[in-house]
Amino acid sequence: MPDARQLTCPGCGATVHPGSRLCGHCQAELATVRCAQCFSLEMAGSKHCAQCAGLLGLEGIEGALGVACPRCADVDLIGVQVGDLSVGECLCCTGLFVDHRTFEQITRRAEARAGLRLRPLSTGPTAPERTAYLRCPRCAVHMNRLNFGERSGIIIDVCREHGVWFDRDELARAVEFVDGGGLDRLRDRDRVAATLRRRVDLARTIDPSTLPSYDMVGSFLASMLRSSR
Ligand SMILES: [Zn+2]
Ligand SMILES: [Zn+2]
Ligand SMILES: [Zn+2]
Ligand SMILES: [Zn+2]
């Protein structure tokens, strides 16, 4: 299947990596628009997103945010309106800085859509291997690196206070992960852990010999309690 995301620069004819705003060869600006549903960067002029078939709208530019891209350092982040959400974008590396509330909204919407899977995003050159932690564009504190959803393999940079930094394609990949039910297992596991915690707390308050024998978890806890007494 030909890669629908393969782009050619109208200026110099060079092949452009999908998810770029500028041609890497001649720096010409490419007519792109970000999909408000899956956050993939698409060619302007198409009616539907090639990744999720969502309707492509218009992007609003809200102007420079007055903070620098954590990766490109001397390039300001631009406030971009994607659908009804505002994100900070570096038009040079197409990285995105998203505040926590907005990211929560993005994941909640992706979860509501779950099942409606995206086609896999084509992979281009990944971000350069980092040796240093990136600094938050807002407060300049070093951000934490987290594996999003614990097993997505998407390493996001998080300022607890201000938001999350996504390198090129990482937000679209995170949305794809959530769309595919990636957070479900995490939730299941959290639920099981919470149940166990409650049962351990309960077990501490009761006499192990009074637990019914058909209660598997109960009898397991009882045997643990007996051996620890
Ligand atoms: Zn070019
Ligand atoms: Zn899309
Ligand atoms: Zn940048
Ligand atoms: Zn910060």
GROMACS .gro file of C-alpha atoms and ligand atoms in nm:
model
  233
    1MET     CA    1   0.000   0.000   0.000
    2PRO     CA    2   0.149   0.333  -0.097
    3ASP     CA    3   0.208   0.562   0.194
    4ALA     CA    4  -0.058   0.829   0.169
    5ARG     CA    5   0.148   1.047   0.395
    6GLN     CA    6   0.444   1.068   0.156
    7LEU     CA    7   0.470   1.436   0.071
    8THR     CA    8   0.664   1.626  -0.189
    9CYS     CA    9   0.777   1.984  -0.138
   10PRO     CA   10   0.602   2.211  -0.391
   11GLY     CA   11   0.907   2.436  -0.383
   12CYS     CA   12   1.198   2.202  -0.453
   13GLY     CA   13   1.041   1.861  -0.511
   14ALA     CA   14   1.221   1.698  -0.221
   15THR     CA   15   1.047   1.425  -0.025
   16VAL     CA   16   0.919   1.568   0.299
   17HIS     CA   17   0.874   1.371   0.615
   18PRO     CA   18   0.507   1.352   0.712
   19GLY     CA   19   0.434   1.566   1.011
   20SER     CA   20   0.653   1.857   0.895
   21ARG     CA   21   0.555   2.218   0.865
   22LEU     CA   22   0.864   2.318   0.670
   23CYS     CA   23   1.062   2.152   0.389
   24GLY     CA   24   1.390   2.027   0.531
   25HIS     CA   25   1.570   2.120   0.208
   26CYS     CA   26   1.451   2.465   0.107
   27GLN     CA   27   1.267   2.565   0.428
   28ALA     CA   28   0.955   2.639   0.223
   29GLU     CA   29   0.641   2.643   0.434
   30LEU     CA   30   0.415   2.346   0.362
   31ALA     CA   31   0.039   2.386   0.363
   32THR     CA   32  -0.053   2.165   0.654
   33VAL     CA   33  -0.335   2.142   0.902
   34ARG     CA   34  -0.353   1.949   1.229
   35CYS     CA   35  -0.644   1.708   1.268
   36ALA     CA   36  -0.849   1.801   1.575
   37GLN     CA   37  -0.943   1.437   1.630
   38CYS     CA   38  -0.614   1.246   1.609
   39PHE     CA   39  -0.364   1.537   1.610
   40SER     CA   40  -0.183   1.409   1.305
   41LEU     CA   41  -0.043   1.676   1.072
   42GLU     CA   42  -0.217   1.655   0.735
   43MET     CA   43  -0.187   1.834   0.402
   44ALA     CA   44  -0.424   2.128   0.382
   45GLY     CA   45  -0.677   2.096   0.104
   46SER     CA   46  -0.785   1.743   0.191
   47LYS     CA   47  -1.131   1.732   0.335
   48HIS     CA   48  -1.067   1.430   0.557
   49CYS     CA   49  -0.775   1.326   0.771
   50ALA     CA   50  -0.579   1.039   0.613
   51GLN     CA   51  -0.526   0.885   0.956
   52CYS     CA   52  -0.870   0.884   1.114
   53ALA     CA   53  -1.103   1.007   0.839
   54GLY     CA   54  -1.210   1.293   1.065
   55LEU     CA   55  -1.316   1.615   0.899
   56LEU     CA   56  -1.028   1.858   0.872
   57GLY     CA   57  -1.114   2.208   0.983
   58LEU     CA   58  -0.912   2.523   0.997
   59GLU     CA   59  -0.636   2.596   1.241
   60GLY     CA   60  -0.633   2.924   1.423
   61ILE     CA   61  -0.301   3.088   1.497
   62GLU     CA   62  -0.311   3.266   1.830
   63GLY     CA   63   0.034   3.420   1.807
   64ALA     CA   64   0.366   3.364   1.982
   65LEU     CA   65   0.341   3.242   2.340
   66GLY     CA   66   0.660   3.417   2.441
   67VAL     CA   67   0.826   3.093   2.550
   68ALA     CA   68   1.092   2.901   2.360
   69CYS     CA   69   1.070   2.546   2.223
   70PRO     CA   70   1.246   2.315   2.470
   71ARG     CA   71   1.413   2.140   2.179
   72CYS     CA   72   1.493   2.423   1.935
   73ALA     CA   73   1.573   2.673   2.213
   74ASP     CA   74   1.569   2.993   2.005
   75VAL     CA   75   1.233   2.929   1.837
   76ASP     CA   76   0.919   3.059   2.007
   77LEU     CA   77   0.619   2.834   2.059
   78ILE     CA   78   0.309   2.949   1.874
   79GLY     CA   79  -0.041   2.916   2.018
   80VAL     CA   80  -0.243   2.708   1.773
   81GLN     CA   81  -0.615   2.647   1.796
   82VAL     CA   82  -0.693   2.287   1.695
   83GLY     CA   83  -1.067   2.239   1.693
   84ASP     CA   84  -1.177   2.387   2.026
   85LEU     CA   85  -0.845   2.320   2.198
   86SER     CA   86  -0.535   2.536   2.226
   87VAL     CA   87  -0.186   2.390   2.213
   88GLY     CA   88   0.160   2.543   2.190
   89GLU     CA   89   0.350   2.433   1.882
   90CYS     CA   90   0.703   2.479   1.755
   91LEU     CA   91   0.657   2.524   1.381
   92CYS     CA   92   1.019   2.422   1.333
   93CYS     CA   93   1.019   2.073   1.493
   94THR     CA   94   0.636   2.041   1.519
   95GLY     CA   95   0.667   1.949   1.886
   96LEU     CA   96   0.365   2.038   2.101
   97PHE     CA   97   0.331   2.169   2.454
   98VAL     CA   98  -0.010   2.084   2.597
   99ASP     CA   99  -0.138   2.184   2.941
  100HIS     CA  100  -0.267   1.907   3.166
  101ARG     CA  101  -0.634   1.998   3.135
  102THR     CA  102  -0.618   2.000   2.757
  103PHE     CA  103  -0.434   1.668   2.747
  104GLU     CA  104  -0.694   1.515   2.977
  105GLN     CA  105  -0.963   1.633   2.739
  106ILE     CA  106  -0.776   1.486   2.442
  107THR     CA  107  -0.741   1.145   2.608
  108ARG     CA  108  -1.102   1.148   2.732
  109ARG     CA  109  -1.227   1.210   2.380
  110ALA     CA  110  -0.999   0.940   2.240
  111GLU     CA  111  -1.135   0.695   2.497
  112ALA     CA  112  -1.492   0.786   2.406
  113ARG     CA  113  -1.406   0.698   2.045
  114ALA     CA  114  -1.225   0.375   2.134
  115GLY     CA  115  -1.279   0.094   1.893
  116LEU     CA  116  -1.271   0.332   1.602
  117ARG     CA  117  -0.906   0.253   1.542
  118LEU     CA  118  -0.674   0.465   1.339
  119ARG     CA  119  -0.459   0.316   1.074
  120PRO     CA  120  -0.105   0.288   1.204
  121LEU     CA  121   0.088   0.610   1.176
  122SER     CA  122   0.376   0.587   0.932
  123THR     CA  123   0.700   0.618   1.116
  124GLY     CA  124   0.952   0.872   1.008
  125PRO     CA  125   1.283   0.967   1.159
  126THR     CA  126   1.231   0.972   1.532
  127ALA     CA  127   1.351   1.248   1.757
  128PRO     CA  128   1.723   1.240   1.825
  129GLU     CA  129   1.832   1.031   2.121
  130ARG     CA  130   1.850   1.259   2.418
  131THR     CA  131   2.111   1.261   2.682
  132ALA     CA  132   1.971   1.554   2.877
  133TYR     CA  133   1.629   1.620   3.024
  134LEU     CA  134   1.429   1.889   2.848
  135ARG     CA  135   1.327   2.198   3.039
  136CYS     CA  136   0.966   2.308   3.074
  137PRO     CA  137   0.908   2.600   2.835
  138ARG     CA  138   0.707   2.780   3.106
  139CYS     CA  139   0.918   2.744   3.421
  140ALA     CA  140   1.250   2.605   3.285
  141VAL     CA  141   1.248   2.325   3.544
  142HIS     CA  142   1.371   1.990   3.408
  143MET     CA  143   1.074   1.781   3.300
  144ASN     CA  144   1.021   1.419   3.399
  145ARG     CA  145   1.032   1.157   3.125
  146LEU     CA  146   0.746   0.910   3.141
  147ASN     CA  147   0.640   0.614   2.931
  148PHE     CA  148   0.286   0.727   2.847
  149GLY     CA  149   0.028   0.478   2.976
  150GLU     CA  150   0.326   0.283   3.116
  151ARG     CA  151   0.366   0.061   2.811
  152SER     CA  152   0.305   0.272   2.501
  153GLY     CA  153   0.676   0.326   2.439
  154ILE     CA  154   0.598   0.694   2.384
  155ILE     CA  155   0.830   0.884   2.613
  156ILE     CA  156   0.666   1.211   2.709
  157ASP     CA  157   0.823   1.497   2.900
  158VAL     CA  158   0.610   1.621   3.187
  159CYS     CA  159   0.619   1.936   3.400
  160ARG     CA  160   0.396   1.857   3.694
  161GLU     CA  161   0.290   2.220   3.707
  162HIS     CA  162   0.248   2.325   3.345
  163GLY     CA  163   0.191   2.041   3.104
  164VAL     CA  164   0.333   1.783   2.869
  165TRP     CA  165   0.580   1.815   2.582
  166PHE     CA  166   0.529   1.592   2.278
  167ASP     CA  167   0.795   1.560   2.012
  168ARG     CA  168   0.688   1.531   1.649
  169ASP     CA  169   0.406   1.274   1.609
  170GLU     CA  170   0.411   1.178   1.977
  171LEU     CA  171   0.072   1.332   2.058
  172ALA     CA  172  -0.084   1.159   1.755
  173ARG     CA  173   0.077   0.832   1.866
  174ALA     CA  174  -0.050   0.883   2.222
  175VAL     CA  175  -0.403   0.940   2.090
  176GLU     CA  176  -0.365   0.626   1.876
  177PHE     CA  177  -0.259   0.431   2.186
  178VAL     CA  178  -0.564   0.552   2.382
  179ASP     CA  179  -0.792   0.488   2.084
  180GLY     CA  180  -0.670   0.129   2.075
  181GLY     CA  181  -0.770   0.080   2.439
  182GLY     CA  182  -0.418   0.129   2.570
  183LEU     CA  183  -0.535   0.280   2.896
  184ASP     CA  184  -0.795   0.008   2.963
  185ARG     CA  185  -0.551  -0.244   3.099
  186LEU     CA  186  -0.400   0.024   3.319
  187ARG     CA  187  -0.746   0.097   3.458
  188ASP     CA  188  -0.818  -0.275   3.510
  189ARG     CA  189  -0.492  -0.317   3.691
  190ASP     CA  190  -0.559  -0.011   3.905
  191ARG     CA  191  -0.901  -0.148   3.991
  192VAL     CA  192  -0.759  -0.488   4.091
  193ALA     CA  193  -0.488  -0.318   4.297
  194ALA     CA  194  -0.746  -0.100   4.471
  195THR     CA  195  -0.964  -0.403   4.548
  196LEU     CA  196  -0.667  -0.591   4.690
  197ARG     CA  197  -0.566  -0.292   4.899
  198ARG     CA  198  -0.918  -0.268   5.040
  199ARG     CA  199  -0.919  -0.638   5.117
  200VAL     CA  200  -0.581  -0.623   5.286
  201ASP     CA  201  -0.707  -0.335   5.501
  202LEU     CA  202  -1.022  -0.531   5.580
  203ALA     CA  203  -0.830  -0.849   5.653
  204ARG     CA  204  -0.620  -0.666   5.909
  205THR     CA  205  -0.932  -0.588   6.109
  206ILE     CA  206  -1.078  -0.937   6.120
  207ASP     CA  207  -0.991  -1.277   6.255
  208PRO     CA  208  -0.854  -1.487   5.966
  209SER     CA  209  -1.038  -1.797   6.089
  210THR     CA  210  -1.373  -1.630   6.024
  211LEU     CA  211  -1.311  -1.588   5.649
  212PRO     CA  212  -1.521  -1.829   5.440
  213SER     CA  213  -1.310  -2.096   5.271
  214TYR     CA  214  -1.468  -2.038   4.928
  215ASP     CA  215  -1.335  -1.685   4.930
  216MET     CA  216  -1.016  -1.741   4.731
  217VAL     CA  217  -0.868  -1.398   4.785
  218GLY     CA  218  -0.983  -1.404   5.143
  219SER     CA  219  -0.823  -1.741   5.214
  220PHE     CA  220  -0.503  -1.633   5.042
  221LEU     CA  221  -0.492  -1.323   5.259
  222ALA     CA  222  -0.579  -1.529   5.564
  223SER     CA  223  -0.290  -1.766   5.500
  224MET     CA  224  -0.060  -1.468   5.450
  225LEU     CA  225  -0.180  -1.314   5.775
  226ARG     CA  226  -0.142  -1.643   5.961
  227SER     CA  227   0.214  -1.687   5.839
  228SER     CA  228   0.302  -1.330   5.934
  229ARG     CA  229   0.166  -1.363   6.288
  230ZN      ZN  230   1.167   2.224  -0.053
  231ZN      ZN  231  -0.711   1.260   1.215
  232ZN      ZN  232   1.118   2.304   1.815
  233ZN      ZN  233   0.678   2.407   3.413
   0.00000   0.00000   0.00000
